[in-house]
Short mmCIF file of C-alpha atoms in Angstrom, two decimals:
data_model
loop_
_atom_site.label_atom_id
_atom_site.label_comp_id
_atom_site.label_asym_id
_atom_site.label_seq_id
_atom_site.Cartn_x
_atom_site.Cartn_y
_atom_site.Cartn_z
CA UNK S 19 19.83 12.13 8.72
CA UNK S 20 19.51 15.59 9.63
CA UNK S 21 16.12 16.99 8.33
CA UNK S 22 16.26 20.40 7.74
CA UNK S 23 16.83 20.58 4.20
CA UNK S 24 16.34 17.11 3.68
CA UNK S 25 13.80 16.45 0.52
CA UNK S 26 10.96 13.90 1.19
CA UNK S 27 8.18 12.74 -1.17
CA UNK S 28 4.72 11.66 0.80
CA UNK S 29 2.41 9.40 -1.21
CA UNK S 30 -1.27 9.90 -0.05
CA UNK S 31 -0.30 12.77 1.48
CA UNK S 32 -3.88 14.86 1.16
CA UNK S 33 -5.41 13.23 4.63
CA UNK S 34 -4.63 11.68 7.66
CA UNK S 35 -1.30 10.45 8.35
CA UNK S 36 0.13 12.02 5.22
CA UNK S 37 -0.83 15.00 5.74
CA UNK S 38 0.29 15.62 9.21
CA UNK S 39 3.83 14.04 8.07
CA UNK S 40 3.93 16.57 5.17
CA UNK S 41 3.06 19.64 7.83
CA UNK S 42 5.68 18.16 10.72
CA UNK S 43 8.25 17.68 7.71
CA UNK S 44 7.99 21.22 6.58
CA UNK S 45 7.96 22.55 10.55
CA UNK S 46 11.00 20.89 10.87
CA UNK S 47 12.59 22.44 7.86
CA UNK S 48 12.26 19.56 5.58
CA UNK S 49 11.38 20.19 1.37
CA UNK S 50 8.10 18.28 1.11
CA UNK S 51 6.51 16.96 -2.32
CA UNK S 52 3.19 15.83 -1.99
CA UNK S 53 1.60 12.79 -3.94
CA UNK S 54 -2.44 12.32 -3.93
CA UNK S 55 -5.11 12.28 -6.06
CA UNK S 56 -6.93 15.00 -4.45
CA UNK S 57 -5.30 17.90 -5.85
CA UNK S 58 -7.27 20.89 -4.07
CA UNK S 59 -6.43 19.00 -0.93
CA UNK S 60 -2.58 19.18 -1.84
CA UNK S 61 -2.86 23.00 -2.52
CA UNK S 62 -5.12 23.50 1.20
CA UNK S 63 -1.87 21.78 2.53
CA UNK S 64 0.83 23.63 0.65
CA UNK S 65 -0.82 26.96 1.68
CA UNK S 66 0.34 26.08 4.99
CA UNK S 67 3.62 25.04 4.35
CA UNK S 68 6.98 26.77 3.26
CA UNK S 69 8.54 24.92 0.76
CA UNK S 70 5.89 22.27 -0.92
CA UNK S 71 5.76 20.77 -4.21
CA UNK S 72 2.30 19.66 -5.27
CA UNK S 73 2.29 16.61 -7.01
CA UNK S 74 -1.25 15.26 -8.28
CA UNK S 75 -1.04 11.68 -9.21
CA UNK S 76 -3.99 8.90 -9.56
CA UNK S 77 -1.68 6.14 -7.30
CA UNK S 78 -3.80 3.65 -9.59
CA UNK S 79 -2.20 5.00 -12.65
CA UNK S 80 1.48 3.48 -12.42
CA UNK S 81 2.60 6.18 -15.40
CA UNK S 82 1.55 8.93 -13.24
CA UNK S 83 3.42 7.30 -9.94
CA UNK S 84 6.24 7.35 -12.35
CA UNK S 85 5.90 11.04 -14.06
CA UNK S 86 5.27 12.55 -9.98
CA UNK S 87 9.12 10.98 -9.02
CA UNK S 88 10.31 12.17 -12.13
CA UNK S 89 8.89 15.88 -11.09
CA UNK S 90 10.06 15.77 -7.76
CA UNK S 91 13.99 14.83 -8.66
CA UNK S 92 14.16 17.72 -11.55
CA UNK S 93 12.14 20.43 -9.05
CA UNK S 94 14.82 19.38 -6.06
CA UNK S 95 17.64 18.48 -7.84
CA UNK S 96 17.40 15.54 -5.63
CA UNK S 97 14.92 13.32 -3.28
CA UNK S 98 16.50 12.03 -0.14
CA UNK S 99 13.70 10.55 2.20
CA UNK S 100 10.63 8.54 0.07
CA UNK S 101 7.76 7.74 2.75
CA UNK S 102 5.12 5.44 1.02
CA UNK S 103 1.99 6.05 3.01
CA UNK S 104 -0.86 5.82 0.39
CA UNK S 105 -3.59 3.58 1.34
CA UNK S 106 -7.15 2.30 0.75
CA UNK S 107 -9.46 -0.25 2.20
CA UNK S 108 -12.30 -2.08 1.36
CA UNK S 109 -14.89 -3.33 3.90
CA UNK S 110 -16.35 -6.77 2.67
CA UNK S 111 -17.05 -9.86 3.31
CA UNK S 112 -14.09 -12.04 1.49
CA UNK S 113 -17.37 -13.94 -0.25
CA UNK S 114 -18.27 -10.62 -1.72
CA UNK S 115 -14.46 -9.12 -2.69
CA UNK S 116 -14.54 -8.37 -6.10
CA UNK S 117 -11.35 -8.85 -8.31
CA UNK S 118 -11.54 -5.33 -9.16
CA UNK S 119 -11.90 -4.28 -5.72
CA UNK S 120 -9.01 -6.19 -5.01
CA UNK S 121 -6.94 -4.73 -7.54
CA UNK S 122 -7.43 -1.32 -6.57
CA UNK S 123 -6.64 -1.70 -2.81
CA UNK S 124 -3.28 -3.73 -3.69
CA UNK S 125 -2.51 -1.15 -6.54
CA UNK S 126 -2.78 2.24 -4.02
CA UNK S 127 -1.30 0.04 -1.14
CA UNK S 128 1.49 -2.16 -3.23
CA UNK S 129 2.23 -1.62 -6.31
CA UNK S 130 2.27 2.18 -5.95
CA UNK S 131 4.99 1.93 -3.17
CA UNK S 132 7.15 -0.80 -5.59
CA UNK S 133 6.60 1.78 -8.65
CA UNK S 134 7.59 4.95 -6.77
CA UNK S 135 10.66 3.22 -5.30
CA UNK S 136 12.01 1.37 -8.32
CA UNK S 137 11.63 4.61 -9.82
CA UNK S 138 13.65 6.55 -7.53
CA UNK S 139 16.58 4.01 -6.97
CA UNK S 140 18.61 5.27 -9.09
CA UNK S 141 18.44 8.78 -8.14
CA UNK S 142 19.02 7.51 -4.75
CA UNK S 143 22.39 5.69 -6.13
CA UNK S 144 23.61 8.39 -7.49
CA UNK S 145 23.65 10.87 -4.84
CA UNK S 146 25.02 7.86 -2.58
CA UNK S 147 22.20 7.72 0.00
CA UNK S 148 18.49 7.45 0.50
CA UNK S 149 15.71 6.39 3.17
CA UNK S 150 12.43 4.58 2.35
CA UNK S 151 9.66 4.42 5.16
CA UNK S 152 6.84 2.49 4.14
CA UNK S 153 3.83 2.38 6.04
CA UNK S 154 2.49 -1.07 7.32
CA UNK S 155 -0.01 -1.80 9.43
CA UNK S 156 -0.18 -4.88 12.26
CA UNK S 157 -3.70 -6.14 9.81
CA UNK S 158 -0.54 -7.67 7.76
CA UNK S 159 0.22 -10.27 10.40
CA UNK S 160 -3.39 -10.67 12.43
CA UNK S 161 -5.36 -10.71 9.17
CA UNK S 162 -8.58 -8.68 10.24
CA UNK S 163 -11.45 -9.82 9.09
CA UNK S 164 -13.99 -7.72 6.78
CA UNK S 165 -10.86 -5.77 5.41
CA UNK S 166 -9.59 -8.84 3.70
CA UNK S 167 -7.79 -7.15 0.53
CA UNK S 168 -6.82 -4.55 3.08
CA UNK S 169 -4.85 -7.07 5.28
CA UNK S 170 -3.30 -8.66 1.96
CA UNK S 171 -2.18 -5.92 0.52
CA UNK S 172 0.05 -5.07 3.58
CA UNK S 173 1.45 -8.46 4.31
CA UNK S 174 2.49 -7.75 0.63
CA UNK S 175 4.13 -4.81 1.21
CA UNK S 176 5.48 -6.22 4.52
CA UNK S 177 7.04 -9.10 2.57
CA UNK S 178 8.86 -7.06 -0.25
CA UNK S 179 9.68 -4.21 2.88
CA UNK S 180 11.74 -7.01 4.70
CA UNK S 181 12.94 -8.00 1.20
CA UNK S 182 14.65 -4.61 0.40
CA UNK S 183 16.13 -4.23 3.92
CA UNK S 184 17.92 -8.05 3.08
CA UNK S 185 19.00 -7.00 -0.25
CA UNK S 186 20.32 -3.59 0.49
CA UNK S 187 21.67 -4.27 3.90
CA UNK S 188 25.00 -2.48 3.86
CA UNK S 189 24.51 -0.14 1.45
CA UNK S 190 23.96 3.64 1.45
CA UNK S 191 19.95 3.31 1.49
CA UNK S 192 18.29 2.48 4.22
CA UNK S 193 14.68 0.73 4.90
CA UNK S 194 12.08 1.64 7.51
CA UNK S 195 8.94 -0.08 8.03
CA UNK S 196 6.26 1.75 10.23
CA UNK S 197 3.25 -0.15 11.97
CA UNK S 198 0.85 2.90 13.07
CA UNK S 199 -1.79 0.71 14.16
CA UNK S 200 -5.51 2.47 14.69
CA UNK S 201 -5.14 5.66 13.71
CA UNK S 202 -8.12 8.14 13.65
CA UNK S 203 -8.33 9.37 10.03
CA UNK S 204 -11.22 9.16 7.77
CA UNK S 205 -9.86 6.32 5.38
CA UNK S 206 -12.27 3.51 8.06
CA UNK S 207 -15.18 6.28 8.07
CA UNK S 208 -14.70 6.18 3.85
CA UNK S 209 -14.07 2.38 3.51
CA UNK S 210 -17.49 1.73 6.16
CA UNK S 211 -19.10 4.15 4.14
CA UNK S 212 -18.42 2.97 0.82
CA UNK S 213 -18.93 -0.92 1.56
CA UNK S 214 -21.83 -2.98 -0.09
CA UNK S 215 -21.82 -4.73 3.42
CA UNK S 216 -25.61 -4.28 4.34
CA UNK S 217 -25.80 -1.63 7.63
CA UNK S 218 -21.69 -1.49 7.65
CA UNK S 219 -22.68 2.59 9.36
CA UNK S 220 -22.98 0.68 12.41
CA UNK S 221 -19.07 -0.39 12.37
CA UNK S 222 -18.19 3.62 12.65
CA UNK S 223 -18.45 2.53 16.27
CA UNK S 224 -14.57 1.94 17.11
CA UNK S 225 -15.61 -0.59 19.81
CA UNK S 226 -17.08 -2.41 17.39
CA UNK S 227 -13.99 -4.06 15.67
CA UNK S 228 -10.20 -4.18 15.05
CA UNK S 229 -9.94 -0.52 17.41
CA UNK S 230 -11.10 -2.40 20.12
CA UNK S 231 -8.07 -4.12 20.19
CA UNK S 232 -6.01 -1.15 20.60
CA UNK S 233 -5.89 2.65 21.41
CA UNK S 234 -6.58 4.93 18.09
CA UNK S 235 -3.96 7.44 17.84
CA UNK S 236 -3.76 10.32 15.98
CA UNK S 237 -2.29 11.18 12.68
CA UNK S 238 0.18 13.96 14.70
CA UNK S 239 1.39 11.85 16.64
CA UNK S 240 2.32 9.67 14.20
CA UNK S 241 3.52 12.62 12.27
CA UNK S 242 5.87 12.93 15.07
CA UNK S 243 7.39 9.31 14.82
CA UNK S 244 8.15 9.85 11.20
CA UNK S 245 9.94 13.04 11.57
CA UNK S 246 12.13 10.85 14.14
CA UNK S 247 12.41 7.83 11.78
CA UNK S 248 14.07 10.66 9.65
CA UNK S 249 16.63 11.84 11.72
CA UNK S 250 16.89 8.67 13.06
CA UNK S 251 16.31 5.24 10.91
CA UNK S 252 15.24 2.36 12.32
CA UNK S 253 14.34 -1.32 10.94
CA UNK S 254 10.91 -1.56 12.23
CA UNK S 255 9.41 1.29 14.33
CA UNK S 256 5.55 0.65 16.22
CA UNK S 257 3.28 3.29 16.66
CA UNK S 258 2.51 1.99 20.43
CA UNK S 259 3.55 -1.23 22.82
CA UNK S 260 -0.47 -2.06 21.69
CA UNK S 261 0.86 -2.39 17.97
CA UNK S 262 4.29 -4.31 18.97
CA UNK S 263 2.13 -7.10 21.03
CA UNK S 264 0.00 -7.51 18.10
CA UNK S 265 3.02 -8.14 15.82
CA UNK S 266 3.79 -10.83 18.51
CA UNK S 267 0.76 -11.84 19.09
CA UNK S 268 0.04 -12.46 15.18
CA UNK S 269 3.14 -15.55 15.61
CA UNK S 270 1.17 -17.65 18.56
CA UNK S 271 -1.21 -19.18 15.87
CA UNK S 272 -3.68 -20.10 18.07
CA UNK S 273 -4.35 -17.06 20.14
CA UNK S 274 -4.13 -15.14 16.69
CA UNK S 275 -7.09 -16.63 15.42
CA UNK S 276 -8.66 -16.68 18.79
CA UNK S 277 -8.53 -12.60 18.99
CA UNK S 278 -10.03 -12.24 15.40
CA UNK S 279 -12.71 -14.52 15.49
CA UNK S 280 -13.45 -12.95 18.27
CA UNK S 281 -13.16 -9.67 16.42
CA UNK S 282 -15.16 -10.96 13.44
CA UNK S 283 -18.30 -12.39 16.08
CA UNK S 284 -18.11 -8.35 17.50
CA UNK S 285 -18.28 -7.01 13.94
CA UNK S 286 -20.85 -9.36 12.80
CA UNK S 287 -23.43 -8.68 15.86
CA UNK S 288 -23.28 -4.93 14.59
CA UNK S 289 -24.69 -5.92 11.04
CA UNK S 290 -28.30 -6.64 10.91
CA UNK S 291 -27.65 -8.70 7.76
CA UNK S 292 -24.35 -10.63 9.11
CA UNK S 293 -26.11 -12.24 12.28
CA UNK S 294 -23.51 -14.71 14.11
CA UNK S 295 -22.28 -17.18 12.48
CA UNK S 296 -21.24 -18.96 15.06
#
């Protein structure tokens, strides 16, 4: 797909990897409508930008996921790239999850991607083609401990992802699922500083957990593979060889749950409450 002139809707697209997808986009001649809650950060990002629709939405609020796709077909006329890249995390101890907290994590990193594409789809139908990217993460298969509902809500959306590529296999919309691994943005620095997990600050330390498995990159850079995945679609696209031996990795059960209990003894020996368990 060629992407100048090519419209594309970003969810969470105030920080981080959003962000820098919604500023590579618009370098690259793209139409770029931005979803977040954050609506001063949206406007920081459009001021930038040449041709950016600012969407505010609460990705909690289904009705307002719904009402932002709406906007973004009658402003363009049409939408022809949808990149769901909203997400949240919750740093806890799967003792101390909370079914609210779970809720909200699932609802930003799940249902928010199923309610903005089922909305869409028929937009997409119409005009006879379409890309979704959604934006997984390798915590889907290796199941990282301490970020529990965060790991669950992407083998979730990894699930229904492989789902939609099976269903509409050989039609005129195509399905991309992105792994982007570690990526140095401030939703872990937020989640860490946010968590009821007694002296969590001390996890801010990348070598301290799930990092230490793999190279952070940054949000640019990833910026960079999605304005490729654009031009050029792909079933499953990996942020580095790192994130692609994890997806392997996360199929030999036993050396799976070897490398995150591992993980989970190094987190633990950070937390003056946690102690080692084992």
């Amino acid at each position: 797909m060629q992407v100048e002139g090519a419209v594309v809707i970003v969810t969470g697209a105030s920080a981080g990897i959003g962000r820098a997808a919604c500023l590579a986009l618009d370098a690259a001649g793209a139409r770029v409508a931005m979803i977040a809650r954050r609506e001063d950060r949206l406007r920081e990002n459009a001021s930038k930008m040449n041709d950016a629709l600012v969407l505010p939405a609460d990705l909690t609020d289904l009705g307002a996921v719904e009402r932002a796709i709406d906007r973004a077909v009658e402003h363009f006329g049409r939408v022809d790239v949808l990149i769901n890249n909203a997400g949240v995390s919750e740093l806890t101890t799967i003792e101390d999850l909370t079914p609210e907290a779970m809720r909200r994590v699932l609802d930003v990193n799940f249902t928010a991607a199923v309610t903005a594409t089922s909305r869409l789809l028929p937009a997409m139908l119409r005009q006879h083609r379409g890309l979704i990217i959604n934006i997984g993460s390798p915590g889907a298969f290796l199941g990282v401990p301490y970020f529990s509902s965060y790991a669950a809500s992407k083998a979730a959306l990894h699930g229904w992802t492989r789902a939609l590529q099976s269903e509409w296999a050989g039609t005129e919309i195509f399905v991309t699922e992105y792994h982007p691994g570690v990526i140095d943005t401030e939703m872990h620095e937020v989640s860490v500083r946010n968590s009821q997990v007694e002296g969590a600050e001390a996890l801010l330390d990348r070598s301290a957990g799930p990092a230490g498995l793999m190279e952070p990159v940054s949000p640019e850079s990833v910026a960079r593979d999605l304005v490729e995945c654009v031009r050029h679609p792909r079933i499953a696209v990996y942020s580095s060889n790192s994130v692609r031996y994890g997806s392997v990795l996360a199929y030999i059960d036993w050396l799976r749950r070897y490398s995150m209990a591992r993980v989970a003894r190094m987190m633990r020996r950070k937390l003056p409450a946690g102690g080692d368990r084992r």
